[in-house]
PDB file of C-alpha atoms (C1' of nucleotides) in Angstrom:
ATOM      1  CA  MET O  29      45.704   5.278 -11.352  1.00  0.00           C
ATOM      2  CA  PHE O  30      42.423   3.883  -9.308  1.00  0.00           C
ATOM      3  CA  ASN O  31      41.803   0.909  -7.696  1.00  0.00           C
ATOM      4  CA  SER O  32      38.670  -0.821  -7.123  1.00  0.00           C
ATOM      5  CA  SER O  33      37.422   0.151  -4.675  1.00  0.00           C
ATOM      6  CA  GLU O  34      37.088   3.691  -5.792  1.00  0.00           C
ATOM      7  CA  ILE O  35      35.325   2.587  -9.000  1.00  0.00           C
ATOM      8  CA  ASP O  36      33.073   0.445  -7.004  1.00  0.00           C
ATOM      9  CA  ASN O  37      31.809   3.102  -5.336  1.00  0.00           C
ATOM     10  CA  CYS O  38      30.319   4.815  -7.916  1.00  0.00           C
ATOM     11  CA  GLU O  39      28.715   1.107  -9.589  1.00  0.00           C
ATOM     12  CA  VAL O  40      26.354  -1.542  -8.811  1.00  0.00           C
ATOM     13  CA  ARG O  41      28.309  -4.988  -7.747  1.00  0.00           C
ATOM     14  CA  ILE O  42      26.819  -7.789  -9.163  1.00  0.00           C
ATOM     15  CA  ILE O  43      27.080 -10.727  -7.631  1.00  0.00           C
ATOM     16  CA  HIS O  44      25.491 -13.195 -10.255  1.00  0.00           C
ATOM     17  CA  GLN O  45      26.763 -11.810 -13.744  1.00  0.00           C
ATOM     18  CA  ASP O  46      24.641 -15.435 -14.847  1.00  0.00           C
ATOM     19  CA  VAL O  47      21.484 -14.275 -13.828  1.00  0.00           C
ATOM     20  CA  VAL O  48      21.714 -10.567 -14.484  1.00  0.00           C
ATOM     21  CA  ASP O  49      22.248 -11.240 -17.482  1.00  0.00           C
ATOM     22  CA  LYS O  50      19.374 -13.779 -18.200  1.00  0.00           C
ATOM     23  CA  VAL O  51      16.790 -11.942 -16.234  1.00  0.00           C
ATOM     24  CA  VAL O  52      17.583  -8.624 -18.357  1.00  0.00           C
ATOM     25  CA  ALA O  53      18.052 -10.883 -21.825  1.00  0.00           C
ATOM     26  CA  SER O  54      13.901 -11.807 -20.426  1.00  0.00           C
ATOM     27  CA  LEU O  55      12.516  -8.477 -19.602  1.00  0.00           C
ATOM     28  CA  PRO O  56       9.679  -7.304 -22.302  1.00  0.00           C
ATOM     29  CA  PRO O  57      10.996  -3.586 -23.474  1.00  0.00           C
ATOM     30  CA  ASP O  58      10.846  -0.769 -21.530  1.00  0.00           C
ATOM     31  CA  GLU O  59       7.771   0.319 -23.206  1.00  0.00           C
ATOM     32  CA  GLU O  60       5.679  -2.692 -22.570  1.00  0.00           C
ATOM     33  CA  LEU O  61       6.170  -2.995 -19.008  1.00  0.00           C
ATOM     34  CA  TYR O  62       5.606   1.682 -18.529  1.00  0.00           C
ATOM     35  CA  ASP O  63       2.592   0.855 -20.495  1.00  0.00           C
ATOM     36  CA  LEU O  64       1.230  -2.015 -18.488  1.00  0.00           C
ATOM     37  CA  ALA O  65       2.154  -0.306 -15.099  1.00  0.00           C
ATOM     38  CA  GLU O  66       0.232   2.794 -16.423  1.00  0.00           C
ATOM     39  CA  LEU O  67      -2.777   0.459 -16.571  1.00  0.00           C
ATOM     40  CA  PHE O  68      -2.672  -0.938 -12.744  1.00  0.00           C
ATOM     41  CA  LYS O  69      -1.899   2.955 -12.256  1.00  0.00           C
ATOM     42  CA  VAL O  70      -6.113   4.163 -12.985  1.00  0.00           C
ATOM     43  CA  PHE O  71      -6.860   0.825 -10.477  1.00  0.00           C
ATOM     44  CA  GLY O  72      -5.186   2.381  -7.946  1.00  0.00           C
ATOM     45  CA  ASP O  73      -7.144   4.815  -6.449  1.00  0.00           C
ATOM     46  CA  SER O  74     -10.238   4.195  -4.103  1.00  0.00           C
ATOM     47  CA  THR O  75     -12.966   7.037  -5.740  1.00  0.00           C
ATOM     48  CA  ARG O  76     -11.709   4.874 -10.023  1.00  0.00           C
ATOM     49  CA  ILE O  77     -11.909   1.314  -8.110  1.00  0.00           C
ATOM     50  CA  LYS O  78     -15.295   2.109  -6.159  1.00  0.00           C
ATOM     51  CA  ILE O  79     -16.141   3.673 -10.251  1.00  0.00           C
ATOM     52  CA  LEU O  80     -15.728  -0.127 -11.313  1.00  0.00           C
ATOM     53  CA  SER O  81     -17.228  -1.678  -9.057  1.00  0.00           C
ATOM     54  CA  ALA O  82     -20.023  -0.038  -9.087  1.00  0.00           C
ATOM     55  CA  LEU O  83     -19.970   0.105 -13.003  1.00  0.00           C
ATOM     56  CA  LEU O  84     -19.827  -3.490 -12.945  1.00  0.00           C
ATOM     57  CA  GLU O  85     -23.901  -3.953 -10.815  1.00  0.00           C
ATOM     58  CA  HIS O  86     -24.854  -1.742 -13.780  1.00  0.00           C
ATOM     59  CA  GLU O  87     -24.628   1.416 -16.172  1.00  0.00           C
ATOM     60  CA  MET O  88     -24.971   4.255 -14.608  1.00  0.00           C
ATOM     61  CA  CYS O  89     -24.648   7.229 -15.227  1.00  0.00           C
ATOM     62  CA  VAL O  90     -22.539  10.956 -14.555  1.00  0.00           C
ATOM     63  CA  CYS O  91     -24.774  11.937 -11.728  1.00  0.00           C
ATOM     64  CA  ASP O  92     -26.157   9.420 -10.516  1.00  0.00           C
ATOM     65  CA  ILE O  93     -22.473   7.981  -9.315  1.00  0.00           C
ATOM     66  CA  ALA O  94     -22.445  10.845  -7.639  1.00  0.00           C
ATOM     67  CA  ALA O  95     -24.384   9.983  -5.617  1.00  0.00           C
ATOM     68  CA  ALA O  96     -24.296   7.048  -5.048  1.00  0.00           C
ATOM     69  CA  LEU O  97     -20.456   6.233  -4.557  1.00  0.00           C
ATOM     70  CA  GLY O  98     -21.184  10.930  -2.903  1.00  0.00           C
ATOM     71  CA  MET O  99     -18.713  12.169  -4.273  1.00  0.00           C
ATOM     72  CA  THR O 100     -18.812  15.827  -6.718  1.00  0.00           C
ATOM     73  CA  GLN O 101     -20.033  15.436 -10.359  1.00  0.00           C
ATOM     74  CA  SER O 102     -17.156  16.949 -11.639  1.00  0.00           C
ATOM     75  CA  ALA O 103     -14.832  14.349  -9.023  1.00  0.00           C
ATOM     76  CA  ILE O 104     -17.002  11.331 -10.559  1.00  0.00           C
ATOM     77  CA  SER O 105     -16.486  12.805 -14.443  1.00  0.00           C
ATOM     78  CA  HIS O 106     -12.817  13.527 -14.102  1.00  0.00           C
ATOM     79  CA  GLN O 107     -11.988  10.426 -13.522  1.00  0.00           C
ATOM     80  CA  LEU O 108     -14.168   8.535 -15.642  1.00  0.00           C
ATOM     81  CA  GLY O 109     -11.475  10.367 -18.157  1.00  0.00           C
ATOM     82  CA  VAL O 110      -9.043   9.110 -16.526  1.00  0.00           C
ATOM     83  CA  LEU O 111     -10.603   5.122 -17.354  1.00  0.00           C
ATOM     84  CA  LYS O 112     -11.635   6.748 -20.982  1.00  0.00           C
ATOM     85  CA  ARG O 113      -8.188   7.303 -21.923  1.00  0.00           C
ATOM     86  CA  ALA O 114      -6.955   3.945 -19.944  1.00  0.00           C
ATOM     87  CA  LYS O 115     -10.034   2.030 -22.321  1.00  0.00           C
ATOM     88  CA  LEU O 116     -11.776   0.330 -18.600  1.00  0.00           C
ATOM     89  CA  VAL O 117     -14.836   1.865 -19.549  1.00  0.00           C
ATOM     90  CA  LYS O 118     -17.032   2.833 -22.645  1.00  0.00           C
ATOM     91  CA  PHE O 119     -19.854   5.412 -22.684  1.00  0.00           C
ATOM     92  CA  ARG O 120     -23.061   5.887 -25.176  1.00  0.00           C
ATOM     93  CA  ARG O 121     -24.796   9.705 -24.689  1.00  0.00           C
ATOM     94  CA  GLU O 122     -28.833   9.854 -24.067  1.00  0.00           C
ATOM     95  CA  GLY O 123     -30.607  13.020 -24.546  1.00  0.00           C
ATOM     96  CA  LYS O 124     -28.243  15.544 -22.182  1.00  0.00           C
ATOM     97  CA  VAL O 125     -27.299  11.833 -19.991  1.00  0.00           C
ATOM     98  CA  VAL O 126     -24.376  10.142 -20.788  1.00  0.00           C
ATOM     99  CA  TYR O 127     -23.995   6.245 -19.513  1.00  0.00           C
ATOM    100  CA  TYR O 128     -20.985   4.731 -18.569  1.00  0.00           C
ATOM    101  CA  SER O 129     -20.813   1.229 -18.551  1.00  0.00           C
ATOM    102  CA  LEU O 130     -17.126  -1.524 -18.183  1.00  0.00           C
ATOM    103  CA  ASP O 131     -15.817  -1.582 -21.498  1.00  0.00           C
ATOM    104  CA  ASP O 132     -15.030  -5.562 -21.306  1.00  0.00           C
ATOM    105  CA  ASP O 133     -14.852  -9.291 -19.388  1.00  0.00           C
ATOM    106  CA  HIS O 134     -10.941  -8.086 -19.274  1.00  0.00           C
ATOM    107  CA  VAL O 135     -12.106  -5.726 -16.753  1.00  0.00           C
ATOM    108  CA  LYS O 136     -13.743  -7.749 -14.695  1.00  0.00           C
ATOM    109  CA  GLN O 137     -11.172  -9.972 -14.536  1.00  0.00           C
ATOM    110  CA  VAL O 138      -8.272  -8.037 -13.587  1.00  0.00           C
ATOM    111  CA  PHE O 139     -10.905  -6.597 -10.533  1.00  0.00           C
ATOM    112  CA  GLU O 140     -12.220  -9.734  -9.276  1.00  0.00           C
ATOM    113  CA  GLN O 141      -7.789 -11.152  -9.340  1.00  0.00           C
ATOM    114  CA  GLY O 142      -7.247  -8.430  -7.034  1.00  0.00           C
ATOM    115  CA  PHE O 143     -10.327  -8.981  -4.604  1.00  0.00           C
ATOM    116  CA  SER O 144      -9.123 -12.181  -4.484  1.00  0.00           C
ATOM    117  CA  HIS O 145      -5.744 -12.100  -3.758  1.00  0.00           C
ATOM    118  CA  ILE O 146      -7.256  -9.127  -1.666  1.00  0.00           C
ATOM    119  CA  LYS O 147      -8.995 -12.086   0.006  1.00  0.00           C
ATOM    120  CA  GLU O 148      -6.354 -14.366   0.983  1.00  0.00           C
ATOM    121  CA  ILE O 149      -3.667 -12.062   2.459  1.00  0.00           C
ATOM    122  CA  TYR O 150      -6.487 -10.768   4.728  1.00  0.00           C
ATOM    123  CA  SER O 151      -7.599 -14.584   5.452  1.00  0.00           C
ATOM    124  CA  GLY O 152      -4.097 -15.242   7.128  1.00  0.00           C
ATOM    125  CA  LYS O 153      -3.922 -17.418   3.057  1.00  0.00           C
TER     126      LYS O 153
ATOM    127  CA  MET H  22     -38.969  29.940   2.705  1.00  0.00           C
ATOM    128  CA  PHE H  23     -36.780  27.295   0.439  1.00  0.00           C
ATOM    129  CA  ASN H  24     -38.119  26.317  -3.200  1.00  0.00           C
ATOM    130  CA  SER H  25     -36.288  23.186  -4.576  1.00  0.00           C
ATOM    131  CA  SER H  26     -33.085  24.799  -7.320  1.00  0.00           C
ATOM    132  CA  GLU H  27     -31.638  26.737  -4.183  1.00  0.00           C
ATOM    133  CA  ILE H  28     -31.603  23.011  -2.446  1.00  0.00           C
ATOM    134  CA  ASP H  29     -30.322  21.299  -5.608  1.00  0.00           C
ATOM    135  CA  ASN H  30     -27.630  23.158  -5.832  1.00  0.00           C
ATOM    136  CA  CYS H  31     -25.854  22.327  -2.900  1.00  0.00           C
ATOM    137  CA  GLU H  32     -26.582  18.380  -3.920  1.00  0.00           C
ATOM    138  CA  VAL H  33     -26.241  15.607  -6.163  1.00  0.00           C
ATOM    139  CA  ARG H  34     -28.807  15.107  -8.169  1.00  0.00           C
ATOM    140  CA  ILE H  35     -30.124  11.808  -8.330  1.00  0.00           C
ATOM    141  CA  ILE H  36     -32.014  10.657 -11.804  1.00  0.00           C
ATOM    142  CA  HIS H  37     -32.281   6.817 -11.148  1.00  0.00           C
ATOM    143  CA  GLN H  38     -33.026   6.815  -7.745  1.00  0.00           C
ATOM    144  CA  ASP H  39     -33.784   2.825  -8.251  1.00  0.00           C
ATOM    145  CA  VAL H  40     -30.457   2.026  -9.792  1.00  0.00           C
ATOM    146  CA  VAL H  41     -28.397   4.371  -7.517  1.00  0.00           C
ATOM    147  CA  ASP H  42     -30.227   2.572  -4.284  1.00  0.00           C
ATOM    148  CA  LYS H  43     -29.126  -1.703  -6.023  1.00  0.00           C
ATOM    149  CA  VAL H  44     -25.524  -0.235  -6.963  1.00  0.00           C
ATOM    150  CA  VAL H  45     -24.934   1.260  -3.284  1.00  0.00           C
ATOM    151  CA  ALA H  46     -26.335  -1.988  -1.628  1.00  0.00           C
ATOM    152  CA  SER H  47     -24.268  -4.251  -3.602  1.00  0.00           C
ATOM    153  CA  LEU H  48     -20.889  -2.624  -3.815  1.00  0.00           C
ATOM    154  CA  PRO H  49     -18.247  -4.091  -1.735  1.00  0.00           C
ATOM    155  CA  PRO H  50     -17.473  -2.645   1.886  1.00  0.00           C
ATOM    156  CA  ASP H  51     -15.446   0.572   1.460  1.00  0.00           C
ATOM    157  CA  GLU H  52     -12.896  -0.464   3.827  1.00  0.00           C
ATOM    158  CA  GLU H  53     -11.898  -3.697   0.571  1.00  0.00           C
ATOM    159  CA  LEU H  54     -12.347  -1.379  -2.002  1.00  0.00           C
ATOM    160  CA  TYR H  55      -9.953   0.589  -0.279  1.00  0.00           C
ATOM    161  CA  ASP H  56      -7.887  -2.712  -0.113  1.00  0.00           C
ATOM    162  CA  LEU H  57      -7.437  -3.344  -3.519  1.00  0.00           C
ATOM    163  CA  ALA H  58      -7.001   0.062  -5.021  1.00  0.00           C
ATOM    164  CA  GLU H  59      -3.588  -0.350  -2.605  1.00  0.00           C
ATOM    165  CA  LEU H  60      -3.080  -3.432  -3.547  1.00  0.00           C
ATOM    166  CA  PHE H  61      -3.314  -2.591  -7.853  1.00  0.00           C
ATOM    167  CA  LYS H  62      -1.138   1.365  -6.176  1.00  0.00           C
ATOM    168  CA  VAL H  63       1.659  -0.994  -5.664  1.00  0.00           C
ATOM    169  CA  PHE H  64       1.581  -2.692  -8.847  1.00  0.00           C
ATOM    170  CA  GLY H  65       1.061   1.097 -10.518  1.00  0.00           C
ATOM    171  CA  ASP H  66       4.613   2.211 -10.796  1.00  0.00           C
ATOM    172  CA  SER H  67       7.904   0.821 -13.504  1.00  0.00           C
ATOM    173  CA  THR H  68      10.428   0.188 -11.311  1.00  0.00           C
ATOM    174  CA  ARG H  69       7.920  -1.732  -8.690  1.00  0.00           C
ATOM    175  CA  ILE H  70       6.858  -3.787 -12.229  1.00  0.00           C
ATOM    176  CA  LYS H  71      10.537  -4.473 -13.869  1.00  0.00           C
ATOM    177  CA  ILE H  72      10.900  -5.805 -10.619  1.00  0.00           C
ATOM    178  CA  LEU H  73       8.494  -8.001 -10.341  1.00  0.00           C
ATOM    179  CA  SER H  74       8.920  -9.169 -14.195  1.00  0.00           C
ATOM    180  CA  ALA H  75      12.592  -9.834 -13.047  1.00  0.00           C
ATOM    181  CA  LEU H  76      11.416 -12.364 -10.476  1.00  0.00           C
ATOM    182  CA  LEU H  77       8.457 -13.867 -12.552  1.00  0.00           C
ATOM    183  CA  GLU H  78      12.048 -15.320 -13.853  1.00  0.00           C
ATOM    184  CA  HIS H  79      14.238 -15.944 -11.481  1.00  0.00           C
ATOM    185  CA  GLU H  80      15.067 -15.389  -7.640  1.00  0.00           C
ATOM    186  CA  MET H  81      17.299 -12.469  -6.906  1.00  0.00           C
ATOM    187  CA  CYS H  82      19.179 -10.805  -4.987  1.00  0.00           C
ATOM    188  CA  VAL H  83      19.034  -6.680  -4.415  1.00  0.00           C
ATOM    189  CA  CYS H  84      22.894  -5.615  -6.046  1.00  0.00           C
ATOM    190  CA  ASP H  85      21.577  -7.985  -9.129  1.00  0.00           C
ATOM    191  CA  ILE H  86      17.958  -6.316  -9.652  1.00  0.00           C
ATOM    192  CA  ALA H  87      19.921  -2.492  -9.078  1.00  0.00           C
ATOM    193  CA  ALA H  88      21.954  -3.971 -12.242  1.00  0.00           C
ATOM    194  CA  ALA H  89      19.489  -5.859 -13.913  1.00  0.00           C
ATOM    195  CA  LEU H  90      17.762  -2.931 -13.943  1.00  0.00           C
ATOM    196  CA  GLY H  91      20.592  -0.166 -13.942  1.00  0.00           C
ATOM    197  CA  MET H  92      19.259   1.826 -10.917  1.00  0.00           C
ATOM    198  CA  THR H  93      20.345   2.525  -7.645  1.00  0.00           C
ATOM    199  CA  GLN H  94      20.683   0.078  -4.737  1.00  0.00           C
ATOM    200  CA  SER H  95      19.303   2.270  -2.432  1.00  0.00           C
ATOM    201  CA  ALA H  96      15.816   2.644  -4.929  1.00  0.00           C
ATOM    202  CA  ILE H  97      15.124  -1.371  -5.650  1.00  0.00           C
ATOM    203  CA  SER H  98      15.420  -2.125  -1.814  1.00  0.00           C
ATOM    204  CA  HIS H  99      13.313   1.105  -1.178  1.00  0.00           C
ATOM    205  CA  GLN H 100      10.427  -0.990  -3.145  1.00  0.00           C
ATOM    206  CA  LEU H 101      11.099  -4.030  -2.422  1.00  0.00           C
ATOM    207  CA  GLY H 102      10.087  -2.861   0.869  1.00  0.00           C
ATOM    208  CA  VAL H 103       6.853  -1.918  -0.522  1.00  0.00           C
ATOM    209  CA  LEU H 104       6.823  -4.992  -1.698  1.00  0.00           C
ATOM    210  CA  LYS H 105       6.983  -7.066   1.237  1.00  0.00           C
ATOM    211  CA  ARG H 106       5.113  -5.482   2.907  1.00  0.00           C
ATOM    212  CA  ALA H 107       1.783  -5.572  -0.170  1.00  0.00           C
ATOM    213  CA  LYS H 108       2.815  -9.669   0.335  1.00  0.00           C
ATOM    214  CA  LEU H 109       3.837  -9.362  -3.525  1.00  0.00           C
ATOM    215  CA  VAL H 110       7.391 -11.350  -2.175  1.00  0.00           C
ATOM    216  CA  LYS H 111       9.239 -12.970  -0.308  1.00  0.00           C
ATOM    217  CA  PHE H 112      12.277 -13.393   1.156  1.00  0.00           C
ATOM    218  CA  ARG H 113      15.354 -15.913   2.682  1.00  0.00           C
ATOM    219  CA  ARG H 114      18.613 -15.022   3.183  1.00  0.00           C
ATOM    220  CA  GLU H 115      21.951 -16.023   3.155  1.00  0.00           C
ATOM    221  CA  GLY H 116      24.556 -15.109   4.714  1.00  0.00           C
ATOM    222  CA  LYS H 117      25.387 -11.191   3.960  1.00  0.00           C
ATOM    223  CA  VAL H 118      23.402 -11.224   0.529  1.00  0.00           C
ATOM    224  CA  VAL H 119      18.430 -11.367   0.677  1.00  0.00           C
ATOM    225  CA  TYR H 120      16.892 -13.220  -2.605  1.00  0.00           C
ATOM    226  CA  TYR H 121      13.536 -12.077  -2.984  1.00  0.00           C
ATOM    227  CA  SER H 122      11.120 -14.064  -5.210  1.00  0.00           C
ATOM    228  CA  LEU H 123       7.548 -13.784  -5.855  1.00  0.00           C
ATOM    229  CA  ASP H 124       5.864 -14.368  -2.478  1.00  0.00           C
ATOM    230  CA  ASP H 125       2.592 -16.591  -4.803  1.00  0.00           C
ATOM    231  CA  ASP H 126       0.747 -17.849  -8.243  1.00  0.00           C
ATOM    232  CA  HIS H 127      -1.700 -14.393  -7.571  1.00  0.00           C
ATOM    233  CA  VAL H 128       0.864 -12.534  -7.983  1.00  0.00           C
ATOM    234  CA  LYS H 129       2.259 -13.883 -11.421  1.00  0.00           C
ATOM    235  CA  GLN H 130      -1.575 -13.883 -12.599  1.00  0.00           C
ATOM    236  CA  VAL H 131      -2.810 -10.416 -11.977  1.00  0.00           C
ATOM    237  CA  PHE H 132       0.781  -9.354 -13.254  1.00  0.00           C
ATOM    238  CA  GLU H 133       0.044 -11.188 -16.832  1.00  0.00           C
ATOM    239  CA  GLN H 134      -3.891 -10.863 -16.791  1.00  0.00           C
ATOM    240  CA  GLY H 135      -2.729  -7.152 -16.696  1.00  0.00           C
ATOM    241  CA  PHE H 136      -0.519  -8.171 -19.703  1.00  0.00           C
ATOM    242  CA  SER H 137      -2.802  -9.183 -21.758  1.00  0.00           C
ATOM    243  CA  HIS H 138      -5.710  -6.747 -21.632  1.00  0.00           C
ATOM    244  CA  ILE H 139      -2.525  -4.030 -22.303  1.00  0.00           C
ATOM    245  CA  LYS H 140      -1.478  -6.711 -25.804  1.00  0.00           C
ATOM    246  CA  GLU H 141      -4.936  -6.787 -26.792  1.00  0.00           C
ATOM    247  CA  ILE H 142      -5.695  -3.150 -26.174  1.00  0.00           C
ATOM    248  CA  TYR H 143      -2.817  -2.191 -28.389  1.00  0.00           C
ATOM    249  CA  SER H 144      -3.392  -4.455 -31.376  1.00  0.00           C
ATOM    250  CA  GLY H 145      -6.631  -2.864 -32.090  1.00  0.00           C
ATOM    251  CA  LYS H 146      -8.215  -5.047 -30.464  1.00  0.00           C
TER     252      LYS H 146
ATOM    253  C1'  DC J  30      37.669  -7.337  16.877  1.00  0.00           C
ATOM    254  C1'  DA J  31      38.101  -4.926  12.474  1.00  0.00           C
ATOM    255  C1'  DA J  32      37.381  -4.111   8.055  1.00  0.00           C
ATOM    256  C1'  DT J  33      34.493  -5.223   4.657  1.00  0.00           C
ATOM    257  C1'  DC J  34      30.671  -6.062   2.433  1.00  0.00           C
ATOM    258  C1'  DA J  35      24.848  -6.860   0.930  1.00  0.00           C
ATOM    259  C1'  DT J  36      21.209  -3.994   2.465  1.00  0.00           C
ATOM    260  C1'  DT J  37      17.685  -1.265   5.130  1.00  0.00           C
ATOM    261  C1'  DT J  38      16.027   2.909   6.471  1.00  0.00           C
ATOM    262  C1'  DC J  39      16.660   8.085   7.067  1.00  0.00           C
ATOM    263  C1'  DA J  40      15.614  13.060   4.916  1.00  0.00           C
ATOM    264  C1'  DA J  41      14.916  15.881   2.112  1.00  0.00           C
ATOM    265  C1'  DC J  42      13.517  16.863  -2.710  1.00  0.00           C
ATOM    266  C1'  DA J  43      11.074  17.757  -6.873  1.00  0.00           C
ATOM    267  C1'  DT J  44       7.177  15.780  -9.197  1.00  0.00           C
ATOM    268  C1'  DC J  45       3.037  13.331  -9.692  1.00  0.00           C
ATOM    269  C1'  DT J  46      -2.145  13.048  -8.765  1.00  0.00           C
ATOM    270  C1'  DG J  47      -7.055  14.209  -6.635  1.00  0.00           C
ATOM    271  C1'  DT J  48     -10.018  16.848  -5.955  1.00  0.00           C
ATOM    272  C1'  DT J  49     -12.171  21.886  -6.152  1.00  0.00           C
ATOM    273  C1'  DC J  50     -14.093  25.377  -7.741  1.00  0.00           C
ATOM    274  C1'  DA J  51     -15.422  28.156 -11.650  1.00  0.00           C
ATOM    275  C1'  DT J  52     -16.821  28.165 -16.106  1.00  0.00           C
ATOM    276  C1'  DA J  53     -17.646  25.699 -21.342  1.00  0.00           C
ATOM    277  C1'  DT J  54     -20.231  22.734 -23.993  1.00  0.00           C
ATOM    278  C1'  DG J  55     -23.774  20.118 -25.722  1.00  0.00           C
ATOM    279  C1'  DT J  56     -28.720  18.976 -25.611  1.00  0.00           C
ATOM    280  C1'  DT J  57     -33.483  19.809 -24.004  1.00  0.00           C
ATOM    281  C1'  DC J  58     -37.300  21.851 -24.763  1.00  0.00           C
ATOM    282  C1'  DA J  59     -40.272  25.648 -23.287  1.00  0.00           C
TER     283       DA J  59
ATOM    284  C1'  DT A  23     -34.063  31.924 -28.900  1.00  0.00           C
ATOM    285  C1'  DG A  24     -33.316  31.492 -24.290  1.00  0.00           C
ATOM    286  C1'  DA A  25     -33.329  28.986 -20.579  1.00  0.00           C
ATOM    287  C1'  DA A  26     -32.857  24.578 -17.274  1.00  0.00           C
ATOM    288  C1'  DC A  27     -29.167  21.011 -17.413  1.00  0.00           C
ATOM    289  C1'  DA A  28     -25.895  17.043 -17.717  1.00  0.00           C
ATOM    290  C1'  DT A  29     -21.390  16.611 -18.600  1.00  0.00           C
ATOM    291  C1'  DA A  30     -16.567  18.616 -19.667  1.00  0.00           C
ATOM    292  C1'  DT A  31     -12.999  21.036 -19.262  1.00  0.00           C
ATOM    293  C1'  DG A  32      -9.144  24.105 -17.006  1.00  0.00           C
ATOM    294  C1'  DA A  33      -6.480  25.988 -13.227  1.00  0.00           C
ATOM    295  C1'  DA A  34      -5.026  25.720  -9.145  1.00  0.00           C
ATOM    296  C1'  DC A  35      -3.446  23.845  -4.720  1.00  0.00           C
ATOM    297  C1'  DA A  36      -2.854  19.937  -0.580  1.00  0.00           C
ATOM    298  C1'  DG A  37      -0.817  16.155  -0.229  1.00  0.00           C
ATOM    299  C1'  DA A  38       1.183  11.898  -1.876  1.00  0.00           C
ATOM    300  C1'  DT A  39       5.155   9.417  -3.761  1.00  0.00           C
ATOM    301  C1'  DG A  40      10.073   7.456  -6.463  1.00  0.00           C
ATOM    302  C1'  DT A  41      14.730   8.639  -6.462  1.00  0.00           C
ATOM    303  C1'  DT A  42      18.945  10.188  -4.254  1.00  0.00           C
ATOM    304  C1'  DG A  43      22.483  10.422  -1.531  1.00  0.00           C
ATOM    305  C1'  DA A  44      24.242  10.140   3.649  1.00  0.00           C
ATOM    306  C1'  DA A  45      24.398   7.745   7.779  1.00  0.00           C
ATOM    307  C1'  DA A  46      22.958   2.946  10.415  1.00  0.00           C
ATOM    308  C1'  DT A  47      22.149  -2.400  10.062  1.00  0.00           C
ATOM    309  C1'  DG A  48      23.661  -6.947   9.870  1.00  0.00           C
ATOM    310  C1'  DA A  49      26.460 -10.161   8.793  1.00  0.00           C
ATOM    311  C1'  DT A  50      30.617 -12.531   6.493  1.00  0.00           C
ATOM    312  C1'  DT A  51      35.528 -13.037   7.342  1.00  0.00           C
ATOM    313  C1'  DG A  52      41.024 -12.664   8.054  1.00  0.00           C
TER     314       DG A  52
END
DNA sequence: CAATCATTTCAACATCTGTTCATATGTTCA
DNA sequence: TGAACATATGAACAGATGTTGAAATGATTG
């Protein structure tokens, strides 16, 4: 009825069945990998990286961050919302002013880990 | 001619000049922060995370990765190209087949660093 | 060389994402 | 309470990104 080439045209060929099986079995659940990608996605924007880099140095309020980066308060506030939802920053309110800071050392570690990676790459390894 | 409120309407207000100055001085060059964001951007896609997670376990060829993830060879190849350009994976050719693997331990470290972060968050910290 | 196969590349489409502008909260102080 | 101010939010637009299907490479084998 169908020859093998017709069927294969709609399927992905497997060359090493044993490796595929092993890898599929060892793969973390989709949801965790999805969450991991979401985490890195938050780090993957230069505005947010700049904000994190600033907060690495000192706790700051929104308008000071905006001034330091030369951007709109609105834009900064939007990105702080993203960072907040990802639990990368925490904040405290003091009167009208809201101060932001890094949530925990984990953020700092990921940040610095990535940094040393690009240093390694661009220095000819 | 202009009063201060008119001028301020077009500018970002600074509350703590000292902090702003200090942070601006300590900020890494824009180019480095941009590259850092680009690096995390590569990690920030669930397909690429799945590929990296698979390669963490075993060296694999394109069609086996496609089979393991249930995706098109074209899509996988495209993402492998992104990972290759970011120097996150390396490859070797053996006849018709191209085998991909993680480029260095740094990749593994960033991956696992991020993983432990989301574990921490979702376990109620 | 011709056929086959693994992989890559291309163009196109749909979706996602960041910024802007305008407006809404919420707080302080007169 | 009302004016001034710091921040947050919503809608909308522009640009970036991932997947797809088709066509193009590059490599092996008969």
